[in-house]
Amino acid sequence: MAKHRRLRQNISAAFYRHGLLCASYPVPIILFTSVSILTCCYPLLKLPLPGTGPVEFTTGAKDYSVPSHEPQGDLGERPDWYQGPPVAYIQQVLVKAAVSPWDSSLVPVDVFRSPLGRVFSLLEEIRNHVYTDRSLETLCLQVTELLPGLRRMQSILPEHGCLLVSPGNYWQNRRDLFDSDPDILKTVHQHEPKGIHTSATLKDLLFGVPGKNTGVSLYSRKRVVTYTITIALSSYDARFVASLRARLKQLHPSVNCTLREDHMVHVHFKEEIGIAELIPLVTTYIILFAYIYFSTRKIDMVKSKWGLALAAVVTVLSSLLMSVGLCTLFGLTPTLNGGSIFPYLVVVIGLENVLVLTKSVVSTPVDLEVKLRIAQGLSSESWSIMKNMATELVIILIGYFTLVPAIQEFCLFAVVGLVSDFFLQMFFFTTVLSIDIRRMELADLNRRLPAEAGMPPPPKPGPLRPREAPPPPRPSPHTITLQAPAFRNLRLPKRLRVVYFLARTRLAQRIIMVGTVIWIGILVYTDPAGLRTYLAAQVSEQSPLGEAGLPPHLGVAPVFPGGDPTSTLSVLPAPEPTPLPENQSQGHGASRPGGAPLTSPQISWGSEDEEVWRRLSFRYWPSLFSYYNITLAKRYISILPVIPVTLHLNPQEAIEMRHPQDTQHAPRSSAKTTDLQTDLTLYKVAALGLFAGVVLVLLLFCLYRVLCPRNYGQNGVQHGRRRRGDLPCDEYGYSPPVSEISPLLLRGHSMDIECLASDGMLLASCCLAGQIRVWDAQTGDCLTVIPNNGLRRSSSSGCWEHRDGWDSLTPTCEPDALMGTESRAPVFVDTDEYNEPPLRRRVTPSRPTLFGDQPDLTPLIDTNFGELPPSHTTVGFGFDFGGLVEKAYKEHEASPTMHFTAPTPPVTPAPPQRRRSLGDPPVAPPERINVSPGEWDSSVWSLELRGNLIAAGRSSGKLELWDAVEGTLRCCNEDGSSGITALAFLNNRIVAARLNGSLDFFTVDINKPLGLLQYRGPPGRASLPSSPCYSSEDVISCQLTRSVQCAHQKPITVLRAAAGRVVTGSQDHTVRVYRLEDSCCLFTLQGHSGGITAIYIDQTMVLASGGQDGAICLWDVLTGSRVSHVYGHRGDVTSLVCTNSCVISSGLDDLICIWDRSTGIKLYSIQQEVGCGSSLGVISDSLLVTGGHGCVSFWDLNYGDLLQTVYLGQNSEGQHVRQLLVLDNAAIVCDFGSELSLVYVPSVLEKLD
Amino acid sequence: MAEATRLSSNGTAQRGPYISVITNRTTNLLIRGTMLFGVGVFLALVLNLLQVQRNVTLFPPDVISSIFSSAWWVPPCCGTASALIGLLYPCIDRRLGEPHKLKREWSSVMRCVAVFVGINHASAKVDFANNVQLSLTLAALSVGLWWTFDRSRSGFGLGVAIALLATLATQLLVYNGVFQYTSPDFLYIRSWLPCIFFAGVITMGNIGRQLALYECKVVQEKIHQD
């Protein structure tokens, strides 16, 4: 165990030192990491680019033998796929045919009709070729049926026989069909797919040369038709092939042909990725991105969220690259398909460590030095990081021993990836984090200047902690401070500035414009019928040397750098192309001399003809074979040297072969086609350009919507979806470390807290059970407990019920009521005890010791019973036990109960029967007994605290004044019967707003007012346990001075008092302002279209009101005029706070909006968690605190940045902060279920002020 | 809608319609079920595609329809099953009174889904020497998935039970000739089916729990309010 701990300590210390190092030298470390990443990635350059392109291998044709299956090993350059026989041997016969000499009597169709017609005789020749009893039928690759999906090609592609493909297939290899075909072009083009296609089309397949090189078109200028006859052989017979070659050469000699014939090219095809395979891949990538998104979303409280997220992604990606690079370096070439295993690798490596690191570093005390913060954060997470790393390594090791090669390889990659990821996390990410945090600190420093400008240093009221500072005093009243524009600029968040910059410079539009122009330009240039060919033609025409121009096709085979130089010189067509009279295209005709001499087309052979298949799509062979369900994936084919065939036809022959319709249609259609062609090209380019532009605009718009929130400056994206509270522990059981701000939990209430009041020194809270507790706001000690007398707890059901239930129980005792009470009393007590006594209200019900006070009761009951006035016995239903017990309870309540409140030593024991001795008129015995039953179900609706007097307004309309220290009832006023919804306690006046809309002004008279003041004077813990400064003879009376009966038509919902004014808001849509001294109504403010739900007024007479309509109004209290009126929330405005410069409002839509006070413009908004919207407070002018899901968050008001989050409890699930109160001494009190939480914020304050 | 208005009117505080809808139990259940169903159908289609690829050597170019190559009722069945499982998991958690505490966040759920797809990928793409090896590897991977993302006993029990049931049901279907494996070797499918089912149950349970988290929060909030 000690070893374990020592190890842990060592790791922690090592991480601490490492953190210090990283934070101290950020730049060198980042440089170092970059260099190491680049070094590790360097071997990647040697890898072939990923893709499905085929791989070639060339052998000599002479001494060819079928490679064996077993790898021989010694054949160094032989690729590992070159094993076993190929799928097929391909023999191509390249035919170049031309009608020569060309004369003017020929029509364009003659260019290709007769040359194409010769294919049939050639085919016949090939089919019938026999060499020593071996015919083509025995050697060729026999194919069966086409795939079922290709029925439409059934008539064209061969079936059940040799795979022999030529243009003749268009006419089922039948001469008669060809001769009777009126429109050859139509036949050829009818099978072409519409739209853009990348793979081999049928025309490519049958012609064997790229479509534009066939010469089968009406406006061909070379007038040479090129096509191939492709034969697939299943076995290689060198002699047969040689004799076929010799025969064809003999029949159709090619004079200037010097093609090499001694090389055989083997082409190996990789695995294809089809759409079907892409869908799972895309799905995994989508999941991967979702994972990255959800992970990086959790990065909080840093300067630049996006930057850190980017750094995290970069860390993971470069660790992957590094692992691949390292594996390549050590000879482990990846055979796995990189694209498909990549997402899984990322998921295995994960972003968790990075997030945990960030979280841990961010939650270190803000006021520490950056270096120390990084080091602390690192060291506190060191153990979990190491543990996880070890676990993952072990899992991967286990995976390695599955002995499946693919999994082993994956594991190997994952191990290297994990290690490099760890390295990058430790060096790269930590350093980036330190830079980020340093930036945040700098930003804080910068912010200090404006915040302190013009503000006197606030005097410290000498509280317990030297760091605490009260909020700075507000500037002079009645002024709305306008800020200088510069200051306002400063306040703009960074994102906003970027957006403004973009808007100002119209960057996006310009980029789109330029992009579109470039796009169109590229399109025009690269279009086959477009600019480039035209330019090439121009150049080749003008230059004296033909080869100086661009070659007509760029696919020159690189393997054979050159055959005969003389042959390459004659590659190009005749320099002076001869236009046909009827074929003179509009575009080209102008540049050409009209009466050029007619020259015959020249057939030339160049090195590019050696491997004509190279110019085709690399999917040519796979798609040809795939039609017969033969896959070439991971297999290879051998391509034999091409057999050149030159055909010269004389014009006579061409004219003979004409179809009758050729002469009629051709000229007209040719002009039309060229016209149409150019037009179509233009339209295509224009449409594509337009389309591209639109897509680009849409894309940018989407990007903009994603990156920028709905509202300018609304921080919704970053802060909006924050869900901290719902995860008590995250990925690895990580819980936020204890920060310097540790909340003080005030426990004691048994139910949820309803009212909170404070005057800075003391804190009064009332829970749903009606229990009022008084706490020391400095230390959190519970000073007094004032129990409720209205509710009792039923132990059987466990829920709270009203007194009525008790009353219904009394009839059972009724028959015995008039009998001797001595004997009945124990029974009564037993019943009482069973029902969980109302007599023991002072005790929290959960305590088992509460039955200890049982003996106290019997004598009380006895005596009271004896003293009962006779009037009670005459009551119709007999003896009222309820009244008796209630009275007994009242008596008992005043008795010393030190043993119940044992944990609260400061309470001084009060003399028994205190209230009697006071002789307080309202609580005289007769009154108590005659009190209406309604009093019993009264709960505390409102609470106020001043000095040591607690004013509690009950639902029964009773106003009670309690002594906060002693817990005794000092005074009670029952003038009104309507429930008190709100209370204000100012100076010695109490204003009570009632449910029926009336407003009562009370005056509290104390015969020794000095005593009260004296008590308030020396605050502090020490004075509290000592006896209070006023004696028990002090009579506090509370008199109703004025009652405004119909202050509002409907219940008053809010009441605020400040600066000598009382402001009430009611459901009747109005706000009224009263003067406190004479309770005179000054203004009735109308402007809301819903009930008033929130009001704010402070010493500077800023008045703001919010209503159910979601509107916020700012009023001038002096004139009663409305200053501004904004709509900010969907639903009620639940609370409102103003600072010098802004108004902060929260609504039922859980949104906190920050408004500029002078202009009424929304600066930004913060999305809160559900149900936490209403709790907010302002600590200083620039520090906002909001309640959350088990935590409170501190925000910088100027920037809207989250500064810190303080978790209130370890297990904070399910509890919301519902109320939040800011005390004078920079403390926050918030209720937290049945607990109160006291949070001191010295460090945050220090940072800001 | 009437339900929503009633809810909002009798509450002490008025709520937006969205919250009301979410709070409404049946609506919430319906939404969750629909989402889970969608996820199930999608995963079934994609994973089916992975499996199909193994058996067919090559696709003709226009065979996007191979996504729907298997029987039409398989994806809806998977969707329904996943909806049931996803709703069952939080329910059982609530019954047992041991809420799922481990890593309740979307990134973890995404990771879980990715690993699930990865297991499928491995079973489809990696060539194993024999079926026992395949079974063992997949079983180890599935249990690893459970350990990494769930770690609850109820999750494990439910996963095993459902996996066994589902395998049994598939076998019955096959014996009755309702459904046929396209695979050449029958044992191959039988060896990975339970593991895949188990991993799928764990994944779906994870998603369902995560979805239920929202309901829990809202309902808690509502109780609080009342």
JSON list of C-alpha atoms in Angstrom, two decimals, chain B residues 110-209:
[
{"chain": "B", "resi": 110, "resn": "MET", "atom": "CA", "xyz": [-20.95, 8.44, -29.36]},
{"chain": "B", "resi": 111, "resn": "ARG", "atom": "CA", "xyz": [-17.82, 6.57, -28.48]},
{"chain": "B", "resi": 112, "resn": "CYS", "atom": "CA", "xyz": [-19.92, 3.59, -27.59]},
{"chain": "B", "resi": 113, "resn": "VAL", "atom": "CA", "xyz": [-21.75, 3.69, -30.92]},
{"chain": "B", "resi": 114, "resn": "ALA", "atom": "CA", "xyz": [-18.45, 4.00, -32.75]},
{"chain": "B", "resi": 115, "resn": "VAL", "atom": "CA", "xyz": [-17.04, 0.98, -30.97]},
{"chain": "B", "resi": 116, "resn": "PHE", "atom": "CA", "xyz": [-20.22, -0.94, -31.77]},
{"chain": "B", "resi": 117, "resn": "VAL", "atom": "CA", "xyz": [-19.88, -0.15, -35.45]},
{"chain": "B", "resi": 118, "resn": "GLY", "atom": "CA", "xyz": [-16.23, -1.08, -35.16]},
{"chain": "B", "resi": 119, "resn": "ILE", "atom": "CA", "xyz": [-17.10, -4.50, -33.76]},
{"chain": "B", "resi": 120, "resn": "ASN", "atom": "CA", "xyz": [-19.44, -5.01, -36.67]},
{"chain": "B", "resi": 121, "resn": "HIS", "atom": "CA", "xyz": [-16.78, -3.84, -39.04]},
{"chain": "B", "resi": 122, "resn": "ALA", "atom": "CA", "xyz": [-14.30, -6.26, -37.57]},
{"chain": "B", "resi": 123, "resn": "SER", "atom": "CA", "xyz": [-16.71, -9.13, -37.80]},
{"chain": "B", "resi": 124, "resn": "ALA", "atom": "CA", "xyz": [-17.38, -8.30, -41.42]},
{"chain": "B", "resi": 125, "resn": "LYS", "atom": "CA", "xyz": [-13.96, -7.39, -42.67]},
{"chain": "B", "resi": 126, "resn": "VAL", "atom": "CA", "xyz": [-11.39, -9.25, -40.67]},
{"chain": "B", "resi": 127, "resn": "ASP", "atom": "CA", "xyz": [-10.63, -12.76, -41.75]},
{"chain": "B", "resi": 128, "resn": "PHE", "atom": "CA", "xyz": [-10.47, -15.06, -38.80]},
{"chain": "B", "resi": 129, "resn": "ALA", "atom": "CA", "xyz": [-8.88, -18.44, -38.83]},
{"chain": "B", "resi": 130, "resn": "ASN", "atom": "CA", "xyz": [-11.90, -20.22, -37.52]},
{"chain": "B", "resi": 131, "resn": "ASN", "atom": "CA", "xyz": [-15.26, -19.47, -36.04]},
{"chain": "B", "resi": 132, "resn": "VAL", "atom": "CA", "xyz": [-14.20, -20.15, -32.49]},
{"chain": "B", "resi": 133, "resn": "GLN", "atom": "CA", "xyz": [-11.61, -17.47, -32.76]},
{"chain": "B", "resi": 134, "resn": "LEU", "atom": "CA", "xyz": [-14.16, -15.11, -34.22]},
{"chain": "B", "resi": 135, "resn": "SER", "atom": "CA", "xyz": [-16.59, -15.85, -31.43]},
{"chain": "B", "resi": 136, "resn": "LEU", "atom": "CA", "xyz": [-14.01, -15.41, -28.72]},
{"chain": "B", "resi": 137, "resn": "THR", "atom": "CA", "xyz": [-12.69, -12.17, -30.14]},
{"chain": "B", "resi": 138, "resn": "LEU", "atom": "CA", "xyz": [-16.12, -10.71, -30.56]},
{"chain": "B", "resi": 139, "resn": "ALA", "atom": "CA", "xyz": [-17.15, -11.81, -27.10]},
{"chain": "B", "resi": 140, "resn": "ALA", "atom": "CA", "xyz": [-14.08, -10.16, -25.61]},
{"chain": "B", "resi": 141, "resn": "LEU", "atom": "CA", "xyz": [-14.79, -7.00, -27.55]},
{"chain": "B", "resi": 142, "resn": "SER", "atom": "CA", "xyz": [-18.43, -6.94, -26.45]},
{"chain": "B", "resi": 143, "resn": "VAL", "atom": "CA", "xyz": [-17.60, -7.46, -22.82]},
{"chain": "B", "resi": 144, "resn": "GLY", "atom": "CA", "xyz": [-14.97, -4.77, -23.17]},
{"chain": "B", "resi": 145, "resn": "LEU", "atom": "CA", "xyz": [-17.64, -2.49, -24.55]},
{"chain": "B", "resi": 146, "resn": "TRP", "atom": "CA", "xyz": [-19.84, -3.20, -21.57]},
{"chain": "B", "resi": 147, "resn": "TRP", "atom": "CA", "xyz": [-17.00, -2.61, -19.15]},
{"chain": "B", "resi": 148, "resn": "THR", "atom": "CA", "xyz": [-16.00, 0.63, -20.74]},
{"chain": "B", "resi": 149, "resn": "PHE", "atom": "CA", "xyz": [-19.38, 2.19, -21.18]},
{"chain": "B", "resi": 150, "resn": "ASP", "atom": "CA", "xyz": [-21.84, 0.54, -18.86]},
{"chain": "B", "resi": 151, "resn": "ARG", "atom": "CA", "xyz": [-20.47, -1.39, -15.92]},
{"chain": "B", "resi": 152, "resn": "SER", "atom": "CA", "xyz": [-23.88, -1.95, -14.40]},
{"chain": "B", "resi": 153, "resn": "ARG", "atom": "CA", "xyz": [-25.02, -5.39, -13.44]},
{"chain": "B", "resi": 154, "resn": "SER", "atom": "CA", "xyz": [-28.50, -4.78, -14.72]},
{"chain": "B", "resi": 155, "resn": "GLY", "atom": "CA", "xyz": [-27.08, -3.76, -18.05]},
{"chain": "B", "resi": 156, "resn": "PHE", "atom": "CA", "xyz": [-25.06, -6.91, -18.30]},
{"chain": "B", "resi": 157, "resn": "GLY", "atom": "CA", "xyz": [-27.92, -9.16, -17.29]},
{"chain": "B", "resi": 158, "resn": "LEU", "atom": "CA", "xyz": [-30.35, -7.55, -19.67]},
{"chain": "B", "resi": 159, "resn": "GLY", "atom": "CA", "xyz": [-27.79, -7.61, -22.44]},
{"chain": "B", "resi": 160, "resn": "VAL", "atom": "CA", "xyz": [-27.11, -11.30, -22.05]},
{"chain": "B", "resi": 161, "resn": "ALA", "atom": "CA", "xyz": [-30.78, -12.15, -21.74]},
{"chain": "B", "resi": 162, "resn": "ILE", "atom": "CA", "xyz": [-31.80, -10.20, -24.80]},
{"chain": "B", "resi": 163, "resn": "ALA", "atom": "CA", "xyz": [-28.88, -11.47, -26.82]},
{"chain": "B", "resi": 164, "resn": "LEU", "atom": "CA", "xyz": [-29.81, -15.05, -26.05]},
{"chain": "B", "resi": 165, "resn": "LEU", "atom": "CA", "xyz": [-33.47, -14.43, -26.79]},
{"chain": "B", "resi": 166, "resn": "ALA", "atom": "CA", "xyz": [-32.71, -12.68, -30.04]},
{"chain": "B", "resi": 167, "resn": "THR", "atom": "CA", "xyz": [-30.36, -15.42, -31.17]},
{"chain": "B", "resi": 168, "resn": "LEU", "atom": "CA", "xyz": [-32.99, -17.98, -30.34]},
{"chain": "B", "resi": 169, "resn": "ALA", "atom": "CA", "xyz": [-35.61, -16.05, -32.24]},
{"chain": "B", "resi": 170, "resn": "THR", "atom": "CA", "xyz": [-33.37, -15.75, -35.26]},
{"chain": "B", "resi": 171, "resn": "GLN", "atom": "CA", "xyz": [-32.63, -19.44, -35.19]},
{"chain": "B", "resi": 172, "resn": "LEU", "atom": "CA", "xyz": [-36.32, -20.24, -35.00]},
{"chain": "B", "resi": 173, "resn": "LEU", "atom": "CA", "xyz": [-37.01, -17.95, -37.92]},
{"chain": "B", "resi": 174, "resn": "VAL", "atom": "CA", "xyz": [-34.32, -19.62, -39.93]},
{"chain": "B", "resi": 175, "resn": "TYR", "atom": "CA", "xyz": [-35.52, -23.10, -39.11]},
{"chain": "B", "resi": 176, "resn": "ASN", "atom": "CA", "xyz": [-39.01, -22.17, -40.12]},
{"chain": "B", "resi": 177, "resn": "GLY", "atom": "CA", "xyz": [-37.71, -20.83, -43.35]},
{"chain": "B", "resi": 178, "resn": "VAL", "atom": "CA", "xyz": [-38.92, -17.29, -42.88]},
{"chain": "B", "resi": 179, "resn": "PHE", "atom": "CA", "xyz": [-35.49, -15.92, -43.23]},
{"chain": "B", "resi": 180, "resn": "GLN", "atom": "CA", "xyz": [-32.35, -17.20, -44.75]},
{"chain": "B", "resi": 181, "resn": "TYR", "atom": "CA", "xyz": [-28.78, -16.37, -44.35]},
{"chain": "B", "resi": 182, "resn": "THR", "atom": "CA", "xyz": [-27.15, -15.33, -47.52]},
{"chain": "B", "resi": 183, "resn": "SER", "atom": "CA", "xyz": [-23.85, -16.36, -46.15]},
{"chain": "B", "resi": 184, "resn": "PRO", "atom": "CA", "xyz": [-22.23, -19.44, -47.57]},
{"chain": "B", "resi": 185, "resn": "ASP", "atom": "CA", "xyz": [-21.23, -20.79, -44.21]},
{"chain": "B", "resi": 186, "resn": "PHE", "atom": "CA", "xyz": [-23.92, -20.98, -41.67]},
{"chain": "B", "resi": 187, "resn": "LEU", "atom": "CA", "xyz": [-21.71, -21.38, -38.66]},
{"chain": "B", "resi": 188, "resn": "TYR", "atom": "CA", "xyz": [-20.02, -18.11, -39.36]},
{"chain": "B", "resi": 189, "resn": "ILE", "atom": "CA", "xyz": [-23.14, -16.11, -38.71]},
{"chain": "B", "resi": 190, "resn": "ARG", "atom": "CA", "xyz": [-24.11, -18.14, -35.73]},
{"chain": "B", "resi": 191, "resn": "SER", "atom": "CA", "xyz": [-20.78, -17.46, -34.15]},
{"chain": "B", "resi": 192, "resn": "TRP", "atom": "CA", "xyz": [-21.00, -13.73, -34.22]},
{"chain": "B", "resi": 193, "resn": "LEU", "atom": "CA", "xyz": [-24.71, -13.17, -33.82]},
{"chain": "B", "resi": 194, "resn": "PRO", "atom": "CA", "xyz": [-24.95, -13.33, -30.00]},
{"chain": "B", "resi": 195, "resn": "CYS", "atom": "CA", "xyz": [-21.98, -11.05, -29.51]},
{"chain": "B", "resi": 196, "resn": "ILE", "atom": "CA", "xyz": [-23.31, -8.52, -31.94]},
{"chain": "B", "resi": 197, "resn": "PHE", "atom": "CA", "xyz": [-26.69, -8.65, -30.25]},
{"chain": "B", "resi": 198, "resn": "PHE", "atom": "CA", "xyz": [-25.11, -8.14, -26.87]},
{"chain": "B", "resi": 199, "resn": "ALA", "atom": "CA", "xyz": [-23.07, -5.18, -28.03]},
{"chain": "B", "resi": 200, "resn": "GLY", "atom": "CA", "xyz": [-26.11, -3.73, -29.72]},
{"chain": "B", "resi": 201, "resn": "VAL", "atom": "CA", "xyz": [-28.19, -4.04, -26.57]},
{"chain": "B", "resi": 202, "resn": "ILE", "atom": "CA", "xyz": [-25.52, -2.29, -24.56]},
{"chain": "B", "resi": 203, "resn": "THR", "atom": "CA", "xyz": [-25.27, 0.49, -27.11]},
{"chain": "B", "resi": 204, "resn": "MET", "atom": "CA", "xyz": [-28.98, 1.00, -27.36]},
{"chain": "B", "resi": 205, "resn": "GLY", "atom": "CA", "xyz": [-29.30, 0.95, -23.60]},
{"chain": "B", "resi": 206, "resn": "ASN", "atom": "CA", "xyz": [-26.65, 3.62, -23.41]},
{"chain": "B", "resi": 207, "resn": "ILE", "atom": "CA", "xyz": [-28.48, 5.82, -25.87]},
{"chain": "B", "resi": 208, "resn": "GLY", "atom": "CA", "xyz": [-31.78, 5.23, -24.12]},
{"chain": "B", "resi": 209, "resn": "ARG", "atom": "CA", "xyz": [-30.36, 6.14, -20.76]}
]
